[in-house]
Short mmCIF file of C-alpha atoms and ligand atoms in Angstrom, two decimals:
data_model
loop_
_atom_site.label_atom_id
_atom_site.label_comp_id
_atom_site.label_asym_id
_atom_site.label_seq_id
_atom_site.Cartn_x
_atom_site.Cartn_y
_atom_site.Cartn_z
CA UNK A 232 0.00 -0.11 0.05
CA UNK A 233 1.39 3.52 -0.90
CA UNK A 234 1.24 6.14 1.91
CA UNK A 235 2.36 9.68 2.39
CA UNK A 236 2.90 11.80 5.60
CA UNK A 237 1.90 15.12 6.19
CA UNK A 238 3.52 16.34 9.34
CA UNK A 239 3.90 19.74 11.59
CA UNK A 240 7.41 21.48 11.78
CA UNK A 241 7.59 20.71 15.61
CA UNK A 242 10.14 18.12 17.12
CA UNK A 243 7.69 15.77 18.27
CA UNK A 244 5.58 15.51 15.28
CA UNK A 245 9.16 15.01 13.11
CA UNK A 246 10.25 12.27 15.40
CA UNK A 247 6.96 10.64 15.03
CA UNK A 248 7.03 10.72 11.34
CA UNK A 249 10.64 9.38 11.52
CA UNK A 250 9.22 6.59 13.67
CA UNK A 251 6.37 6.13 11.19
CA UNK A 252 8.50 5.74 8.29
CA UNK A 253 10.88 3.25 9.80
CA UNK A 254 7.83 1.04 11.07
CA UNK A 255 6.04 1.33 7.89
CA UNK A 256 9.07 0.38 5.75
CA UNK A 257 9.52 -2.72 7.86
CA UNK A 258 6.01 -4.25 7.53
CA UNK A 259 6.42 -3.26 3.49
CA UNK A 260 4.50 -0.07 3.11
CA UNK A 261 5.58 2.29 0.57
CA UNK A 262 6.05 5.83 0.60
CA UNK A 263 4.77 7.69 -2.40
CA UNK A 264 4.23 11.56 -2.08
CA UNK A 265 2.72 11.55 -5.54
CA UNK A 266 0.08 8.44 -5.56
CA UNK A 267 -0.50 7.93 -2.22
CA UNK A 268 -3.77 5.70 -1.20
CA UNK A 269 -3.70 6.79 2.58
CA UNK A 270 -2.28 10.32 3.47
CA UNK A 271 -1.28 10.19 7.53
CA UNK A 272 -1.23 13.40 9.05
CA UNK A 273 0.64 13.70 12.22
CA UNK A 274 0.41 16.82 14.30
CA UNK A 275 -3.04 18.46 15.11
CA UNK A 276 -6.16 19.48 13.27
CA UNK A 277 -4.58 22.26 11.41
CA UNK A 278 -2.12 19.38 9.81
CA UNK A 279 -5.04 17.60 8.51
CA UNK A 280 -6.09 20.80 6.51
CA UNK A 281 -2.92 21.42 5.22
CA UNK A 282 -2.82 17.57 3.85
CA UNK A 283 -6.52 17.88 2.43
CA UNK A 284 -5.45 21.22 0.39
CA UNK A 285 -2.48 19.55 -0.65
CA UNK A 286 -4.23 16.59 -2.05
CA UNK A 287 -7.20 17.98 -2.99
CA UNK A 288 -6.99 17.16 -6.76
CA UNK A 289 -6.75 13.54 -5.57
CA UNK A 290 -9.46 13.33 -3.42
CA UNK A 291 -11.29 10.42 -5.11
CA UNK A 292 -8.12 8.15 -4.75
CA UNK A 293 -7.02 9.10 -1.21
CA UNK A 294 -8.36 8.47 2.49
CA UNK A 295 -7.02 10.36 5.39
CA UNK A 296 -5.87 9.32 8.79
CA UNK A 297 -4.74 11.47 11.78
CA UNK A 298 -2.35 11.22 14.45
CA UNK A 299 -2.39 14.06 17.23
CA UNK A 300 1.16 14.96 18.92
CA UNK A 301 -0.70 17.55 21.03
CA UNK A 302 -4.13 17.35 22.66
CA UNK A 303 -6.86 15.07 20.87
CA UNK A 304 -8.15 16.57 17.63
CA UNK A 305 -11.19 16.13 15.41
CA UNK A 306 -9.63 14.65 12.75
CA UNK A 307 -6.49 13.61 14.23
CA UNK A 308 -7.95 10.94 16.62
CA UNK A 309 -5.01 8.50 17.08
CA UNK A 310 -2.22 9.14 19.89
CA UNK A 311 1.16 9.21 19.33
CA UNK A 312 1.46 6.13 21.72
CA UNK A 313 -0.97 3.90 19.11
CA UNK A 314 1.46 4.52 16.53
CA UNK A 315 2.63 1.25 15.83
CA UNK A 316 -1.01 -0.16 16.28
CA UNK A 317 -1.80 1.79 13.52
CA UNK A 318 0.91 1.05 11.12
CA UNK A 319 0.31 -2.96 12.14
CA UNK A 320 -3.49 -2.38 11.16
CA UNK A 321 -2.56 -0.37 7.90
CA UNK A 322 -0.22 -3.12 6.50
CA UNK A 323 -2.71 -5.77 7.55
CA UNK A 324 -0.11 -7.33 10.02
CA UNK A 325 -2.64 -6.90 12.82
CA UNK A 326 -6.20 -7.65 11.77
CA UNK A 327 -8.79 -4.91 12.67
CA UNK A 328 -12.49 -5.82 14.12
CA UNK A 329 -13.66 -3.71 11.16
CA UNK A 330 -13.71 -4.57 7.72
CA UNK A 331 -10.04 -2.72 7.30
CA UNK A 332 -10.24 0.02 6.58
CA UNK A 333 -13.70 1.39 6.71
CA UNK A 334 -13.83 4.26 4.53
CA UNK A 335 -16.16 7.10 6.05
CA UNK A 336 -17.04 9.77 3.66
CA UNK A 337 -17.76 13.51 5.14
CA UNK A 338 -19.35 16.42 3.16
CA UNK A 339 -17.43 19.50 1.77
CA UNK A 340 -18.56 23.20 0.98
CA UNK A 341 -18.08 24.21 -2.33
CA UNK A 342 -17.50 27.90 -3.07
CA UNK A 343 -17.46 29.85 -6.36
CA UNK A 344 -15.99 33.23 -6.11
CA UNK A 345 -17.40 35.37 -9.03
CA UNK A 346 -14.98 38.38 -9.54
CA UNK A 347 -14.37 40.68 -12.51
CA UNK A 348 -11.83 38.12 -13.92
CA UNK A 349 -13.95 35.17 -13.76
CA UNK A 350 -15.12 32.14 -11.53
CA UNK A 351 -12.60 30.23 -9.26
CA UNK A 352 -14.05 27.52 -7.14
CA UNK A 353 -12.61 26.23 -3.94
CA UNK A 354 -13.21 23.28 -1.41
CA UNK A 355 -13.53 23.86 2.24
CA UNK A 356 -13.08 20.88 4.89
CA UNK A 357 -14.33 22.99 7.80
CA UNK A 358 -15.50 26.21 6.45
CA UNK A 359 -14.97 29.18 4.72
CA UNK A 360 -15.33 33.13 5.96
CA UNK A 361 -16.07 36.34 4.63
CA UNK A 362 -15.14 38.90 6.67
CA UNK A 363 -14.21 42.81 6.63
CA UNK A 364 -10.71 43.77 6.95
CA UNK A 365 -11.25 47.61 7.85
CA UNK A 366 -14.48 46.95 10.43
CA UNK A 367 -17.91 45.47 9.65
CA UNK A 368 -19.03 44.25 6.24
CA UNK A 369 -22.49 44.55 4.65
CA UNK A 370 -23.95 42.10 2.39
CA UNK A 371 -27.17 40.62 0.90
CA UNK A 372 -27.76 37.25 1.70
CA UNK A 373 -29.91 35.08 -0.98
CA UNK A 374 -30.93 31.56 -0.63
CA UNK A 375 -31.72 29.95 -3.69
CA UNK A 376 -31.78 33.10 -5.71
CA UNK A 377 -34.37 34.79 -3.36
CA UNK A 378 -33.55 37.58 -1.01
CA UNK A 379 -33.18 36.17 2.40
CA UNK A 380 -31.74 39.18 4.50
CA UNK A 381 -29.50 41.99 4.58
CA UNK A 382 -26.12 41.05 7.01
CA UNK A 383 -24.17 44.06 8.38
CA UNK A 384 -21.43 42.40 11.23
CA UNK A 385 -18.23 41.20 11.37
CA UNK A 386 -18.64 38.61 8.63
CA UNK A 387 -20.18 35.28 7.84
CA UNK A 388 -19.01 31.66 8.37
CA UNK A 389 -19.93 28.80 6.25
CA UNK A 390 -19.39 25.61 7.44
CA UNK A 391 -19.15 21.80 6.87
CA UNK A 392 -20.46 19.10 9.11
CA UNK A 393 -17.01 18.06 10.32
CA UNK A 394 -16.13 21.92 10.37
CA UNK A 395 -19.17 22.74 12.51
CA UNK A 396 -17.00 21.63 15.53
CA UNK A 397 -14.49 24.15 14.81
CA UNK A 398 -15.10 27.99 14.11
CA UNK A 399 -18.68 27.43 13.83
CA UNK A 400 -18.82 26.51 17.42
CA UNK A 401 -17.17 29.48 18.69
CA UNK A 402 -19.95 31.51 16.79
CA UNK A 403 -22.94 29.54 18.77
CA UNK A 404 -23.76 27.35 15.56
CA UNK A 405 -24.94 23.75 16.22
CA UNK A 406 -23.17 20.59 15.88
CA UNK A 407 -23.94 18.38 12.60
CA UNK A 408 -23.10 14.79 12.31
CA UNK A 409 -21.08 14.58 9.12
CA UNK A 410 -23.52 11.68 7.67
CA UNK A 411 -25.90 15.07 7.20
CA UNK A 412 -25.43 16.36 3.79
CA UNK A 413 -25.59 20.30 4.66
CA UNK A 414 -23.89 23.19 5.28
CA UNK A 415 -24.15 25.71 7.78
CA UNK A 416 -24.31 29.52 7.97
CA UNK A 417 -23.53 30.89 10.91
CA UNK A 418 -23.47 35.25 11.43
CA UNK A 419 -20.33 36.54 12.99
CA UNK A 420 -21.39 39.29 15.45
CA UNK A 421 -24.27 40.70 13.24
CA UNK A 422 -25.61 44.02 14.20
CA UNK A 423 -29.58 44.50 14.17
CA UNK A 424 -31.36 47.62 13.66
CA UNK A 425 -34.50 48.86 11.33
CA UNK A 426 -32.25 48.78 8.25
CA UNK A 427 -30.23 45.47 8.68
CA UNK A 428 -31.92 42.35 10.10
CA UNK A 429 -30.85 38.99 10.41
CA UNK A 430 -32.19 35.92 11.82
CA UNK A 431 -29.73 35.77 14.72
CA UNK A 432 -29.34 31.97 14.64
CA UNK A 433 -27.53 29.82 12.06
CA UNK A 434 -29.05 28.08 9.25
CA UNK A 435 -28.53 24.77 8.11
CA UNK A 436 -29.22 24.02 4.05
CA UNK A 437 -29.58 20.89 2.44
CA UNK A 438 -27.59 19.50 -0.68
CA UNK A 439 -29.95 20.65 -3.14
CA UNK A 440 -30.01 24.41 -1.91
CA UNK A 441 -27.25 27.19 -2.56
CA UNK A 442 -26.60 30.46 -0.87
CA UNK A 443 -25.13 33.75 -2.36
CA UNK A 444 -23.29 36.21 -0.42
CA UNK A 445 -23.39 39.56 -2.30
CA UNK A 446 -20.81 41.96 -0.25
CA UNK A 447 -21.48 45.88 -0.70
CA UNK A 448 -19.01 47.34 -3.17
CA UNK A 449 -16.09 49.05 -1.95
CA UNK A 450 -15.53 47.17 1.32
CA UNK A 451 -12.15 45.80 1.86
CA UNK A 452 -12.69 41.88 2.28
CA UNK A 453 -11.16 38.86 3.83
CA UNK A 454 -11.67 35.51 2.47
CA UNK A 455 -10.70 32.49 4.11
CA UNK A 456 -10.78 28.71 3.19
CA UNK A 457 -9.99 26.68 6.46
CA UNK A 458 -6.50 27.95 7.42
CA UNK A 459 -5.88 29.71 3.86
CA UNK A 460 -6.36 33.28 3.25
CA UNK A 461 -8.04 33.67 -0.78
CA UNK A 462 -6.67 36.62 -2.36
CA UNK A 463 -9.89 38.37 -3.99
CA UNK A 464 -10.03 41.10 -6.88
CA UNK A 465 -13.11 42.85 -7.36
CA UNK A 466 -15.54 40.26 -5.66
CA UNK A 467 -19.10 40.27 -7.19
CA UNK A 468 -20.17 37.64 -5.06
CA UNK A 469 -19.57 34.22 -3.30
CA UNK A 470 -21.81 30.91 -3.99
CA UNK A 471 -21.87 28.16 -1.79
CA UNK A 472 -23.31 24.81 -1.57
CA UNK A 473 -22.80 21.22 -0.42
CA UNK A 474 -19.91 20.03 -2.89
CA UNK A 475 -20.57 16.89 -4.83
CA UNK A 476 -17.29 15.57 -3.68
CA UNK A 477 -16.37 14.12 -0.51
CA UNK A 478 -13.61 13.75 1.76
CA UNK A 479 -12.79 10.03 2.82
CA UNK A 480 -11.06 9.17 6.28
CA UNK A 481 -10.06 5.43 6.89
CA UNK A 482 -11.03 4.15 10.17
CA UNK A 483 -9.35 1.10 11.54
CA UNK A 484 -11.29 1.49 14.65
CA UNK A 485 -14.76 2.62 15.64
CA UNK A 486 -14.77 6.02 16.83
CA UNK A 487 -18.08 7.47 16.76
CA UNK A 488 -18.52 11.20 15.94
CA UNK A 489 -20.46 11.78 19.19
CA UNK A 490 -17.68 10.23 21.02
CA UNK A 491 -15.31 12.66 19.78
CA UNK A 492 -17.45 15.59 20.61
CA UNK A 493 -17.78 14.48 24.22
CA UNK A 494 -14.36 13.95 24.32
CA UNK A 495 -13.26 17.11 22.96
CA UNK A 496 -15.60 19.53 24.62
CA UNK A 497 -17.29 17.57 27.65
CA UNK A 498 -14.38 15.80 28.71
CA UNK A 499 -15.68 12.57 30.08
CA UNK A 500 -13.64 9.58 29.24
CA UNK A 501 -15.65 6.68 28.17
CA UNK A 502 -13.78 2.95 28.60
CA UNK A 503 -15.76 1.71 25.63
CA UNK A 504 -14.00 4.09 23.35
P1 NAD B 86 -5.21 25.92 14.31
O1 NAD B 86 -4.77 24.46 13.88
O2 NAD B 86 -4.50 26.01 15.51
O3 NAD B 86 -6.81 25.16 14.48
C1 NAD B 86 -7.32 26.21 15.61
C2 NAD B 86 -7.89 24.77 16.62
O4 NAD B 86 -9.39 24.45 15.86
C3 NAD B 86 -7.20 23.90 17.07
O5 NAD B 86 -7.54 23.84 18.55
C4 NAD B 86 -7.84 22.78 16.24
O6 NAD B 86 -7.75 21.40 16.65
C5 NAD B 86 -9.32 23.27 16.11
N1 NAD B 86 -9.83 22.70 14.90
C6 NAD B 86 -9.69 22.80 13.82
N2 NAD B 86 -10.44 22.09 13.00
C7 NAD B 86 -11.50 21.36 13.81
C8 NAD B 86 -12.50 20.85 13.45
N3 NAD B 86 -12.93 20.49 12.54
N4 NAD B 86 -13.27 20.63 14.93
C9 NAD B 86 -12.80 20.82 16.00
N5 NAD B 86 -11.97 21.33 16.43
C10 NAD B 86 -11.27 22.02 15.14
O7 NAD B 86 -5.37 26.70 13.30
P2 NAD B 86 -5.43 26.90 11.50
O8 NAD B 86 -4.05 25.65 11.34
O9 NAD B 86 -5.20 27.95 11.27
O10 NAD B 86 -6.91 26.20 11.64
C11 NAD B 86 -7.78 26.67 11.08
C12 NAD B 86 -8.93 26.50 11.57
O11 NAD B 86 -9.01 27.19 12.86
C13 NAD B 86 -10.40 26.73 10.71
O12 NAD B 86 -10.45 26.06 9.95
C14 NAD B 86 -11.33 27.33 11.88
O13 NAD B 86 -12.16 26.02 12.10
C15 NAD B 86 -10.46 27.39 13.26
N6 NAD B 86 -10.83 28.69 13.78
C16 NAD B 86 -11.17 28.72 14.90
C17 NAD B 86 -11.84 30.07 15.59
C18 NAD B 86 -12.34 29.96 16.64
O14 NAD B 86 -12.91 28.89 16.99
N7 NAD B 86 -12.60 31.31 17.23
C19 NAD B 86 -10.97 31.27 14.71
C20 NAD B 86 -10.19 31.12 13.52
C21 NAD B 86 -10.06 29.77 13.11
#
């Protein structure tokens, strides 16, 4: 099996990466940066975001696995101490309880950026945000080509189900199970008065709907896709929808989504996990 390791630059992650390569070579796994079947991210959730965007052109052929070297992550759910177990399962030296590996597919958000110079498309694993550089922004929000609301505030965050536990959660958005093919639009500090009136709560759109964000002209905007800042020319609007493509994760053991949520945010340990 062909694999690649995306790693973080800290010494713990580097050390673990060296160990991974050594164990993998001993078990006959082949490191292949160009055409890996499994991409192992060693670091944190941010490292997984880097891995995802690095291989964004090959999502249909790759499954991701995450090892965390700091605190437990959402995408990075293997601990450093479990590294050898993981390599054993990946190479088939050890048999998993699951049909190894089980591939789980999570929805993504697709965004189209319409500017003077044409249309550019992006995929987000966590979310994209549109924010003001100089202060609050004004934007018209349309849903399925119909005016929905006039927004004024710090910005808009549109997240995937697996990204609903990231920035979206800090904005008071709901957590969405990744088996639900939907996107979530959350407000970043909206201002409500007679002119600008927004719903005030986050919105969840199904996969056959789309949403357009039309920022008022002459505002300096920052558009982020996951950890990336996207250069903007003269922006007309951003269209977003649930992407047709999905991201695949290789599961070598069961780790239900709600167990991750409980572990990360509530903290109770469960011996069954
Ligand atoms: P980072 O790697 O430092 O990530 C920031 C934090 O977000 C980390 O604690 C990470 O574990 C957590 N995180 C990332 N994805 C997650 C997910 N799907 N579920 C739960 N937690 C998750 O910073 P980065 O490399 O720049 O990562 C960018 C991400 O940081 C963005 O996609 C955004 O979701 C998140 N972020 C969060 C806030 C906030 O909560 N106020 C603000 C900005 C960015």
